[in-house]
């Protein structure tokens, strides 16, 4: 018998899990891994077998979608092996990946073979020098080629851009040109002060400002969220002087227009800690339970269910929060 979907006390159905494969990353984005950040010892990181076990448990709770993220997932040795294990052990699970694209060369074919057809690639600048300034690495052309390789193999690509005023706002026309020419979703994400990255009001470029500026360059038509598989993004189709664009523009506004009432996600850190809300530092340690002979899968399932029931409304936490940060850990340590 299929178990009932997991819901929280507010009636939200949770059917989406983000699983961080590693807290390590091969880039040093200025807003994310400030100062490099400590990384966890290997013994504290879930083994691939444990990740698959968690994915199977999640699937038994009607989690339909699993996003693998990090850190940088492709930076963990053997990551393609995890993808194969998931394809074998969790048929029907909609697996997606968020990556910085630096290690993607040659991978898109395998992804398609494994039924992984959707990928989010982070690319904060179309200018090689700015890319290097932001990430600490001269890898713009590698990522740009990876985007093309994914599109050539038929993957659906979402391009994530952290919106940073004074850093990449002048590139809005170039980003729109790209979305006009290529069938991809360009998504600007509002910068969130997390971990050691400080709130920098002068860098805050809100989604309303982005949409207003974009609307002066191309015609924007809002797309209904439900029909668009857009997650938290508000999407727009684009029409320029030459006609309709191949891609779309999206904005994700965790700070200015929260989407907590429709939040359907859980996060698992690479050390196997469950977070039910990005903005809550409360974590439930699943890995010791999974590894314990006394507890095991039944206890893990019970903890996931109970924790999900109490899933908070992030915007309420932010309202009550004192201090400049939205949460204590950087995105790389949680799983972005
Ligand atoms: N390494 C992969 C990547 O670059 O996409 C996955 C992990 S990364 C932490 C996931 C996403 O979180 C990236 O798009 C990144 O730009 C975003 N991110 C990290 N810190 C952020 C912050 N403080 N505010 C908004 N987005 C952030």
PDB file of C-alpha atoms in Angstrom, residues 48-325:
ATOM      1  CA  UNK A  48      27.035   6.943  -1.431  1.00  0.00           C
ATOM      2  CA  UNK A  49      25.298   3.792  -0.176  1.00  0.00           C
ATOM      3  CA  UNK A  50      23.841   5.842   2.683  1.00  0.00           C
ATOM      4  CA  UNK A  51      22.668   8.534   0.290  1.00  0.00           C
ATOM      5  CA  UNK A  52      20.916   5.911  -1.808  1.00  0.00           C
ATOM      6  CA  UNK A  53      19.336   4.440   1.306  1.00  0.00           C
ATOM      7  CA  UNK A  54      18.042   7.877   2.284  1.00  0.00           C
ATOM      8  CA  UNK A  55      16.750   8.453  -1.241  1.00  0.00           C
ATOM      9  CA  UNK A  56      14.863   5.146  -1.080  1.00  0.00           C
ATOM     10  CA  UNK A  57      13.373   6.104   2.281  1.00  0.00           C
ATOM     11  CA  UNK A  58      12.404   9.497   0.891  1.00  0.00           C
ATOM     12  CA  UNK A  59      10.775   7.837  -2.101  1.00  0.00           C
ATOM     13  CA  UNK A  60       8.776   5.623   0.268  1.00  0.00           C
ATOM     14  CA  UNK A  61       7.448   8.878   1.763  1.00  0.00           C
ATOM     15  CA  UNK A  62       6.301  10.020  -1.683  1.00  0.00           C
ATOM     16  CA  UNK A  63       9.223  12.341  -2.272  1.00  0.00           C
ATOM     17  CA  UNK A  64       9.105  12.456  -6.067  1.00  0.00           C
ATOM     18  CA  UNK A  65      11.974  14.803  -6.838  1.00  0.00           C
ATOM     19  CA  UNK A  66      15.570  14.661  -5.610  1.00  0.00           C
ATOM     20  CA  UNK A  67      18.042  17.438  -6.347  1.00  0.00           C
ATOM     21  CA  UNK A  68      21.710  16.609  -5.861  1.00  0.00           C
ATOM     22  CA  UNK A  69      23.761  19.615  -4.928  1.00  0.00           C
ATOM     23  CA  UNK A  70      26.665  20.662  -2.721  1.00  0.00           C
ATOM     24  CA  UNK A  71      29.360  22.069  -2.388  1.00  0.00           C
ATOM     25  CA  UNK A  72      30.062  20.973  -5.904  1.00  0.00           C
ATOM     26  CA  UNK A  73      28.582  17.525  -6.537  1.00  0.00           C
ATOM     27  CA  UNK A  74      30.883  16.734  -9.485  1.00  0.00           C
ATOM     28  CA  UNK A  75      33.894  17.533  -7.269  1.00  0.00           C
ATOM     29  CA  UNK A  76      33.225  14.462  -5.124  1.00  0.00           C
ATOM     30  CA  UNK A  77      35.124  11.494  -6.561  1.00  0.00           C
ATOM     31  CA  UNK A  78      32.842   8.870  -8.083  1.00  0.00           C
ATOM     32  CA  UNK A  79      29.777  11.129  -8.330  1.00  0.00           C
ATOM     33  CA  UNK A  80      28.635   9.487 -11.615  1.00  0.00           C
ATOM     34  CA  UNK A  81      28.623   6.193  -9.677  1.00  0.00           C
ATOM     35  CA  UNK A  82      26.078   7.690  -7.256  1.00  0.00           C
ATOM     36  CA  UNK A  83      23.939   8.691 -10.230  1.00  0.00           C
ATOM     37  CA  UNK A  84      24.045   5.127 -11.541  1.00  0.00           C
ATOM     38  CA  UNK A  85      23.202   3.704  -8.115  1.00  0.00           C
ATOM     39  CA  UNK A  86      20.218   6.037  -7.809  1.00  0.00           C
ATOM     40  CA  UNK A  87      18.966   5.145 -11.282  1.00  0.00           C
ATOM     41  CA  UNK A  88      19.133   1.470 -10.347  1.00  0.00           C
ATOM     42  CA  UNK A  89      17.750   1.639  -6.807  1.00  0.00           C
ATOM     43  CA  UNK A  90      15.152   4.386  -7.113  1.00  0.00           C
ATOM     44  CA  UNK A  91      13.324   3.913 -10.416  1.00  0.00           C
ATOM     45  CA  UNK A  92      10.838   6.681 -11.041  1.00  0.00           C
ATOM     46  CA  UNK A  93      12.629   9.184  -8.819  1.00  0.00           C
ATOM     47  CA  UNK A  94      13.047  12.482 -10.681  1.00  0.00           C
ATOM     48  CA  UNK A  95      16.756  13.199 -10.087  1.00  0.00           C
ATOM     49  CA  UNK A  96      18.115  16.654 -10.876  1.00  0.00           C
ATOM     50  CA  UNK A  97      21.476  18.305 -10.300  1.00  0.00           C
ATOM     51  CA  UNK A  98      22.713  21.763  -9.358  1.00  0.00           C
ATOM     52  CA  UNK A  99      26.321  22.355 -10.390  1.00  0.00           C
ATOM     53  CA  UNK A 100      28.789  25.105 -11.131  1.00  0.00           C
ATOM     54  CA  UNK A 101      29.419  23.419 -14.494  1.00  0.00           C
ATOM     55  CA  UNK A 102      33.207  23.411 -14.234  1.00  0.00           C
ATOM     56  CA  UNK A 103      33.492  19.598 -14.268  1.00  0.00           C
ATOM     57  CA  UNK A 104      30.633  18.802 -16.654  1.00  0.00           C
ATOM     58  CA  UNK A 105      32.602  18.174 -19.840  1.00  0.00           C
ATOM     59  CA  UNK A 106      31.638  14.777 -21.263  1.00  0.00           C
ATOM     60  CA  UNK A 107      28.898  14.233 -18.653  1.00  0.00           C
ATOM     61  CA  UNK A 108      25.691  15.326 -20.417  1.00  0.00           C
ATOM     62  CA  UNK A 109      25.471  12.143 -22.509  1.00  0.00           C
ATOM     63  CA  UNK A 110      25.696   9.978 -19.373  1.00  0.00           C
ATOM     64  CA  UNK A 111      23.107  12.129 -17.604  1.00  0.00           C
ATOM     65  CA  UNK A 112      20.644  11.667 -20.440  1.00  0.00           C
ATOM     66  CA  UNK A 113      21.323   7.912 -20.496  1.00  0.00           C
ATOM     67  CA  UNK A 114      20.510   7.774 -16.793  1.00  0.00           C
ATOM     68  CA  UNK A 115      17.276   9.713 -17.294  1.00  0.00           C
ATOM     69  CA  UNK A 116      18.586  12.902 -15.690  1.00  0.00           C
ATOM     70  CA  UNK A 117      17.193  15.488 -18.062  1.00  0.00           C
ATOM     71  CA  UNK A 118      17.255  18.667 -15.977  1.00  0.00           C
ATOM     72  CA  UNK A 119      20.244  20.538 -14.706  1.00  0.00           C
ATOM     73  CA  UNK A 120      20.803  23.852 -12.955  1.00  0.00           C
ATOM     74  CA  UNK A 121      24.096  25.514 -13.765  1.00  0.00           C
ATOM     75  CA  UNK A 122      25.365  28.491 -11.801  1.00  0.00           C
ATOM     76  CA  UNK A 123      26.871  31.259 -13.869  1.00  0.00           C
ATOM     77  CA  UNK A 124      27.020  34.663 -12.216  1.00  0.00           C
ATOM     78  CA  UNK A 125      28.755  36.520 -15.015  1.00  0.00           C
ATOM     79  CA  UNK A 126      29.182  36.386 -18.770  1.00  0.00           C
ATOM     80  CA  UNK A 127      32.393  38.350 -18.486  1.00  0.00           C
ATOM     81  CA  UNK A 128      35.460  36.101 -17.975  1.00  0.00           C
ATOM     82  CA  UNK A 129      37.195  38.639 -15.715  1.00  0.00           C
ATOM     83  CA  UNK A 130      34.149  39.214 -13.520  1.00  0.00           C
ATOM     84  CA  UNK A 131      33.591  35.450 -13.372  1.00  0.00           C
ATOM     85  CA  UNK A 132      37.145  35.061 -12.128  1.00  0.00           C
ATOM     86  CA  UNK A 133      36.700  37.856  -9.595  1.00  0.00           C
ATOM     87  CA  UNK A 134      33.554  36.228  -8.188  1.00  0.00           C
ATOM     88  CA  UNK A 135      34.677  32.586  -8.200  1.00  0.00           C
ATOM     89  CA  UNK A 136      38.440  32.883  -7.790  1.00  0.00           C
ATOM     90  CA  UNK A 137      38.963  30.738 -10.890  1.00  0.00           C
ATOM     91  CA  UNK A 138      39.520  31.450 -14.574  1.00  0.00           C
ATOM     92  CA  UNK A 139      36.896  28.966 -15.733  1.00  0.00           C
ATOM     93  CA  UNK A 140      34.248  31.051 -17.482  1.00  0.00           C
ATOM     94  CA  UNK A 141      34.810  29.441 -20.889  1.00  0.00           C
ATOM     95  CA  UNK A 142      34.650  25.947 -19.355  1.00  0.00           C
ATOM     96  CA  UNK A 143      31.252  26.654 -17.815  1.00  0.00           C
ATOM     97  CA  UNK A 144      29.952  28.384 -20.918  1.00  0.00           C
ATOM     98  CA  UNK A 145      30.961  25.341 -23.020  1.00  0.00           C
ATOM     99  CA  UNK A 146      29.253  23.052 -20.494  1.00  0.00           C
ATOM    100  CA  UNK A 147      25.986  24.967 -20.914  1.00  0.00           C
ATOM    101  CA  UNK A 148      26.172  24.452 -24.681  1.00  0.00           C
ATOM    102  CA  UNK A 149      27.058  20.768 -24.296  1.00  0.00           C
ATOM    103  CA  UNK A 150      24.026  20.228 -22.047  1.00  0.00           C
ATOM    104  CA  UNK A 151      21.730  21.975 -24.527  1.00  0.00           C
ATOM    105  CA  UNK A 152      23.195  19.967 -27.427  1.00  0.00           C
ATOM    106  CA  UNK A 153      22.360  16.736 -25.613  1.00  0.00           C
ATOM    107  CA  UNK A 154      18.796  17.876 -24.974  1.00  0.00           C
ATOM    108  CA  UNK A 155      19.052  18.618 -21.263  1.00  0.00           C
ATOM    109  CA  UNK A 156      16.729  21.290 -19.901  1.00  0.00           C
ATOM    110  CA  UNK A 157      19.018  23.943 -18.469  1.00  0.00           C
ATOM    111  CA  UNK A 158      18.319  26.513 -15.807  1.00  0.00           C
ATOM    112  CA  UNK A 159      21.051  29.097 -15.456  1.00  0.00           C
ATOM    113  CA  UNK A 160      21.296  30.402 -11.886  1.00  0.00           C
ATOM    114  CA  UNK A 161      22.677  33.909 -11.455  1.00  0.00           C
ATOM    115  CA  UNK A 162      23.056  35.399  -7.977  1.00  0.00           C
ATOM    116  CA  UNK A 163      21.939  39.005  -8.401  1.00  0.00           C
ATOM    117  CA  UNK A 164      24.686  41.300  -7.171  1.00  0.00           C
ATOM    118  CA  UNK A 165      24.324  45.029  -7.685  1.00  0.00           C
ATOM    119  CA  UNK A 166      27.590  46.640  -8.719  1.00  0.00           C
ATOM    120  CA  UNK A 167      28.963  43.225  -9.727  1.00  0.00           C
ATOM    121  CA  UNK A 168      26.759  41.733 -12.442  1.00  0.00           C
ATOM    122  CA  UNK A 169      23.811  44.139 -12.811  1.00  0.00           C
ATOM    123  CA  UNK A 170      25.442  45.842 -15.795  1.00  0.00           C
ATOM    124  CA  UNK A 171      25.326  42.471 -17.556  1.00  0.00           C
ATOM    125  CA  UNK A 172      21.541  42.266 -17.637  1.00  0.00           C
ATOM    126  CA  UNK A 173      21.408  43.072 -21.386  1.00  0.00           C
ATOM    127  CA  UNK A 174      23.987  40.343 -22.151  1.00  0.00           C
ATOM    128  CA  UNK A 175      22.118  37.806 -20.011  1.00  0.00           C
ATOM    129  CA  UNK A 176      18.857  38.689 -21.784  1.00  0.00           C
ATOM    130  CA  UNK A 177      20.557  38.292 -25.175  1.00  0.00           C
ATOM    131  CA  UNK A 178      21.606  34.807 -24.091  1.00  0.00           C
ATOM    132  CA  UNK A 179      18.066  33.898 -22.987  1.00  0.00           C
ATOM    133  CA  UNK A 180      16.682  35.262 -26.264  1.00  0.00           C
ATOM    134  CA  UNK A 181      19.093  33.101 -28.274  1.00  0.00           C
ATOM    135  CA  UNK A 182      19.173  29.873 -26.241  1.00  0.00           C
ATOM    136  CA  UNK A 183      16.333  27.659 -24.971  1.00  0.00           C
ATOM    137  CA  UNK A 184      17.204  27.982 -21.283  1.00  0.00           C
ATOM    138  CA  UNK A 185      15.679  29.477 -18.153  1.00  0.00           C
ATOM    139  CA  UNK A 186      17.758  32.336 -16.855  1.00  0.00           C
ATOM    140  CA  UNK A 187      17.051  32.761 -13.141  1.00  0.00           C
ATOM    141  CA  UNK A 188      18.252  35.636 -11.039  1.00  0.00           C
ATOM    142  CA  UNK A 189      18.377  34.713  -7.345  1.00  0.00           C
ATOM    143  CA  UNK A 190      18.327  37.421  -4.707  1.00  0.00           C
ATOM    144  CA  UNK A 191      21.520  37.399  -2.663  1.00  0.00           C
ATOM    145  CA  UNK A 192      20.972  36.097   0.872  1.00  0.00           C
ATOM    146  CA  UNK A 193      23.430  36.934   3.643  1.00  0.00           C
ATOM    147  CA  UNK A 194      24.289  33.446   4.919  1.00  0.00           C
ATOM    148  CA  UNK A 195      27.079  32.057   7.040  1.00  0.00           C
ATOM    149  CA  UNK A 196      29.961  34.486   7.145  1.00  0.00           C
ATOM    150  CA  UNK A 197      28.769  36.528   4.173  1.00  0.00           C
ATOM    151  CA  UNK A 198      27.515  39.838   5.504  1.00  0.00           C
ATOM    152  CA  UNK A 199      24.431  41.706   4.465  1.00  0.00           C
ATOM    153  CA  UNK A 200      25.623  44.270   1.948  1.00  0.00           C
ATOM    154  CA  UNK A 201      22.723  46.542   1.225  1.00  0.00           C
ATOM    155  CA  UNK A 202      24.573  48.283  -1.574  1.00  0.00           C
ATOM    156  CA  UNK A 203      24.906  44.894  -3.336  1.00  0.00           C
ATOM    157  CA  UNK A 204      21.253  43.943  -2.922  1.00  0.00           C
ATOM    158  CA  UNK A 205      19.540  43.838  -6.312  1.00  0.00           C
ATOM    159  CA  UNK A 206      15.915  42.917  -5.755  1.00  0.00           C
ATOM    160  CA  UNK A 207      13.866  40.839  -8.155  1.00  0.00           C
ATOM    161  CA  UNK A 208      11.453  43.767  -8.636  1.00  0.00           C
ATOM    162  CA  UNK A 209      14.368  45.926  -9.773  1.00  0.00           C
ATOM    163  CA  UNK A 210      15.567  43.166 -12.108  1.00  0.00           C
ATOM    164  CA  UNK A 211      12.133  42.724 -13.685  1.00  0.00           C
ATOM    165  CA  UNK A 212      11.707  46.497 -14.048  1.00  0.00           C
ATOM    166  CA  UNK A 213      15.098  46.870 -15.753  1.00  0.00           C
ATOM    167  CA  UNK A 214      14.562  43.811 -17.971  1.00  0.00           C
ATOM    168  CA  UNK A 215      11.131  45.135 -18.964  1.00  0.00           C
ATOM    169  CA  UNK A 216      12.805  48.195 -20.473  1.00  0.00           C
ATOM    170  CA  UNK A 217      14.908  45.974 -22.739  1.00  0.00           C
ATOM    171  CA  UNK A 218      12.430  43.281 -23.842  1.00  0.00           C
ATOM    172  CA  UNK A 219       8.706  42.607 -23.495  1.00  0.00           C
ATOM    173  CA  UNK A 220       8.016  40.323 -20.545  1.00  0.00           C
ATOM    174  CA  UNK A 221       4.939  38.127 -20.246  1.00  0.00           C
ATOM    175  CA  UNK A 222       4.427  36.446 -16.859  1.00  0.00           C
ATOM    176  CA  UNK A 223       4.003  32.674 -17.007  1.00  0.00           C
ATOM    177  CA  UNK A 224       1.596  30.930 -14.660  1.00  0.00           C
ATOM    178  CA  UNK A 225       3.705  29.252 -11.946  1.00  0.00           C
ATOM    179  CA  UNK A 226       1.651  26.066 -11.853  1.00  0.00           C
ATOM    180  CA  UNK A 227       2.023  25.361 -15.570  1.00  0.00           C
ATOM    181  CA  UNK A 228       5.724  26.146 -15.692  1.00  0.00           C
ATOM    182  CA  UNK A 229       7.537  23.664 -13.389  1.00  0.00           C
ATOM    183  CA  UNK A 230       9.245  26.804 -12.179  1.00  0.00           C
ATOM    184  CA  UNK A 231       9.604  25.991  -8.469  1.00  0.00           C
ATOM    185  CA  UNK A 232       9.952  29.220  -6.543  1.00  0.00           C
ATOM    186  CA  UNK A 233      10.818  31.271  -9.647  1.00  0.00           C
ATOM    187  CA  UNK A 234       8.459  33.770 -11.205  1.00  0.00           C
ATOM    188  CA  UNK A 235       8.991  33.189 -14.908  1.00  0.00           C
ATOM    189  CA  UNK A 236       8.486  35.454 -17.913  1.00  0.00           C
ATOM    190  CA  UNK A 237       8.557  34.739 -21.605  1.00  0.00           C
ATOM    191  CA  UNK A 238      10.571  37.226 -23.629  1.00  0.00           C
ATOM    192  CA  UNK A 239       9.839  39.079 -26.824  1.00  0.00           C
ATOM    193  CA  UNK A 240      12.461  41.288 -28.423  1.00  0.00           C
ATOM    194  CA  UNK A 241      12.567  43.346 -31.615  1.00  0.00           C
ATOM    195  CA  UNK A 242      13.329  40.160 -33.628  1.00  0.00           C
ATOM    196  CA  UNK A 243      10.386  38.229 -32.138  1.00  0.00           C
ATOM    197  CA  UNK A 244       9.940  35.755 -29.275  1.00  0.00           C
ATOM    198  CA  UNK A 245      12.969  34.577 -27.349  1.00  0.00           C
ATOM    199  CA  UNK A 246      13.920  30.896 -27.143  1.00  0.00           C
ATOM    200  CA  UNK A 247      14.519  31.058 -23.406  1.00  0.00           C
ATOM    201  CA  UNK A 248      12.776  32.620 -20.439  1.00  0.00           C
ATOM    202  CA  UNK A 249      13.620  34.966 -17.601  1.00  0.00           C
ATOM    203  CA  UNK A 250      12.979  33.985 -13.993  1.00  0.00           C
ATOM    204  CA  UNK A 251      13.465  35.687 -10.661  1.00  0.00           C
ATOM    205  CA  UNK A 252      13.701  33.976  -7.288  1.00  0.00           C
ATOM    206  CA  UNK A 253      12.915  36.268  -4.403  1.00  0.00           C
ATOM    207  CA  UNK A 254      13.558  34.533  -1.075  1.00  0.00           C
ATOM    208  CA  UNK A 255      13.826  37.893   0.671  1.00  0.00           C
ATOM    209  CA  UNK A 256      11.471  40.289  -1.085  1.00  0.00           C
ATOM    210  CA  UNK A 257       8.562  37.956  -1.945  1.00  0.00           C
ATOM    211  CA  UNK A 258       8.866  34.844   0.158  1.00  0.00           C
ATOM    212  CA  UNK A 259       7.344  31.614  -1.129  1.00  0.00           C
ATOM    213  CA  UNK A 260       7.076  29.828   2.220  1.00  0.00           C
ATOM    214  CA  UNK A 261       3.361  29.048   1.927  1.00  0.00           C
ATOM    215  CA  UNK A 262       4.053  26.799  -1.060  1.00  0.00           C
ATOM    216  CA  UNK A 263       7.409  25.433   0.077  1.00  0.00           C
ATOM    217  CA  UNK A 264       7.505  21.688  -0.638  1.00  0.00           C
ATOM    218  CA  UNK A 265      11.125  20.898   0.156  1.00  0.00           C
ATOM    219  CA  UNK A 266      13.422  19.297   2.671  1.00  0.00           C
ATOM    220  CA  UNK A 267      17.195  19.557   2.669  1.00  0.00           C
ATOM    221  CA  UNK A 268      19.735  16.965   3.711  1.00  0.00           C
ATOM    222  CA  UNK A 269      23.284  18.128   4.324  1.00  0.00           C
ATOM    223  CA  UNK A 270      26.214  15.974   3.213  1.00  0.00           C
ATOM    224  CA  UNK A 271      26.619  14.916   6.831  1.00  0.00           C
ATOM    225  CA  UNK A 272      23.081  13.558   6.820  1.00  0.00           C
ATOM    226  CA  UNK A 273      21.364  16.326   8.757  1.00  0.00           C
ATOM    227  CA  UNK A 274      17.809  17.151   7.837  1.00  0.00           C
ATOM    228  CA  UNK A 275      16.856  20.834   7.575  1.00  0.00           C
ATOM    229  CA  UNK A 276      13.205  21.541   7.035  1.00  0.00           C
ATOM    230  CA  UNK A 277      13.715  25.244   6.233  1.00  0.00           C
ATOM    231  CA  UNK A 278      16.701  27.074   4.773  1.00  0.00           C
ATOM    232  CA  UNK A 279      16.314  29.860   7.312  1.00  0.00           C
ATOM    233  CA  UNK A 280      16.087  27.598  10.359  1.00  0.00           C
ATOM    234  CA  UNK A 281      19.361  26.385  11.836  1.00  0.00           C
ATOM    235  CA  UNK A 282      17.567  23.489  13.494  1.00  0.00           C
ATOM    236  CA  UNK A 283      18.958  20.260  12.084  1.00  0.00           C
ATOM    237  CA  UNK A 284      17.936  16.648  12.723  1.00  0.00           C
ATOM    238  CA  UNK A 285      20.862  14.225  12.698  1.00  0.00           C
ATOM    239  CA  UNK A 286      19.742  11.318  10.522  1.00  0.00           C
ATOM    240  CA  UNK A 287      23.147   9.746   9.831  1.00  0.00           C
ATOM    241  CA  UNK A 288      23.801   8.355  13.344  1.00  0.00           C
ATOM    242  CA  UNK A 289      20.312   6.831  13.250  1.00  0.00           C
ATOM    243  CA  UNK A 290      20.925   5.313   9.841  1.00  0.00           C
ATOM    244  CA  UNK A 291      24.245   3.876  11.038  1.00  0.00           C
ATOM    245  CA  UNK A 292      22.905   2.622  14.352  1.00  0.00           C
ATOM    246  CA  UNK A 293      21.996  -1.067  14.678  1.00  0.00           C
ATOM    247  CA  UNK A 294      19.329  -0.150  17.272  1.00  0.00           C
ATOM    248  CA  UNK A 295      17.588   2.411  15.111  1.00  0.00           C
ATOM    249  CA  UNK A 296      17.933   2.168  11.331  1.00  0.00           C
ATOM    250  CA  UNK A 297      15.398   2.973   8.620  1.00  0.00           C
ATOM    251  CA  UNK A 298      12.199   2.907  10.704  1.00  0.00           C
ATOM    252  CA  UNK A 299      13.516   5.535  13.103  1.00  0.00           C
ATOM    253  CA  UNK A 300      14.828   7.652  10.247  1.00  0.00           C
ATOM    254  CA  UNK A 301      11.395   7.602   8.620  1.00  0.00           C
ATOM    255  CA  UNK A 302       9.743   8.562  11.903  1.00  0.00           C
ATOM    256  CA  UNK A 303      12.132  11.477  12.443  1.00  0.00           C
ATOM    257  CA  UNK A 304      11.598  12.752   8.886  1.00  0.00           C
ATOM    258  CA  UNK A 305       7.829  12.617   9.361  1.00  0.00           C
ATOM    259  CA  UNK A 306       7.887  14.331  12.764  1.00  0.00           C
ATOM    260  CA  UNK A 307      10.370  16.992  11.685  1.00  0.00           C
ATOM    261  CA  UNK A 308       8.352  17.715   8.555  1.00  0.00           C
ATOM    262  CA  UNK A 309       5.200  18.235  10.596  1.00  0.00           C
ATOM    263  CA  UNK A 310       6.951  21.113  12.378  1.00  0.00           C
ATOM    264  CA  UNK A 311       8.408  22.632   9.183  1.00  0.00           C
ATOM    265  CA  UNK A 312       8.530  26.368   9.933  1.00  0.00           C
ATOM    266  CA  UNK A 313       7.481  29.322   7.848  1.00  0.00           C
ATOM    267  CA  UNK A 314      10.823  30.811   6.894  1.00  0.00           C
ATOM    268  CA  UNK A 315       9.614  34.389   6.612  1.00  0.00           C
ATOM    269  CA  UNK A 316       8.412  34.292  10.212  1.00  0.00           C
ATOM    270  CA  UNK A 317      11.867  33.147  11.308  1.00  0.00           C
ATOM    271  CA  UNK A 318      13.456  35.966   9.336  1.00  0.00           C
ATOM    272  CA  UNK A 319      11.090  38.516  10.889  1.00  0.00           C
ATOM    273  CA  UNK A 320      12.090  37.398  14.377  1.00  0.00           C
ATOM    274  CA  UNK A 321      15.781  37.021  13.623  1.00  0.00           C
ATOM    275  CA  UNK A 322      18.202  39.431  15.192  1.00  0.00           C
ATOM    276  CA  UNK A 323      21.396  40.200  13.312  1.00  0.00           C
ATOM    277  CA  UNK A 324      22.450  40.483   9.730  1.00  0.00           C
ATOM    278  CA  UNK A 325      22.348  36.860   8.573  1.00  0.00           C
TER     279      UNK A 325
END
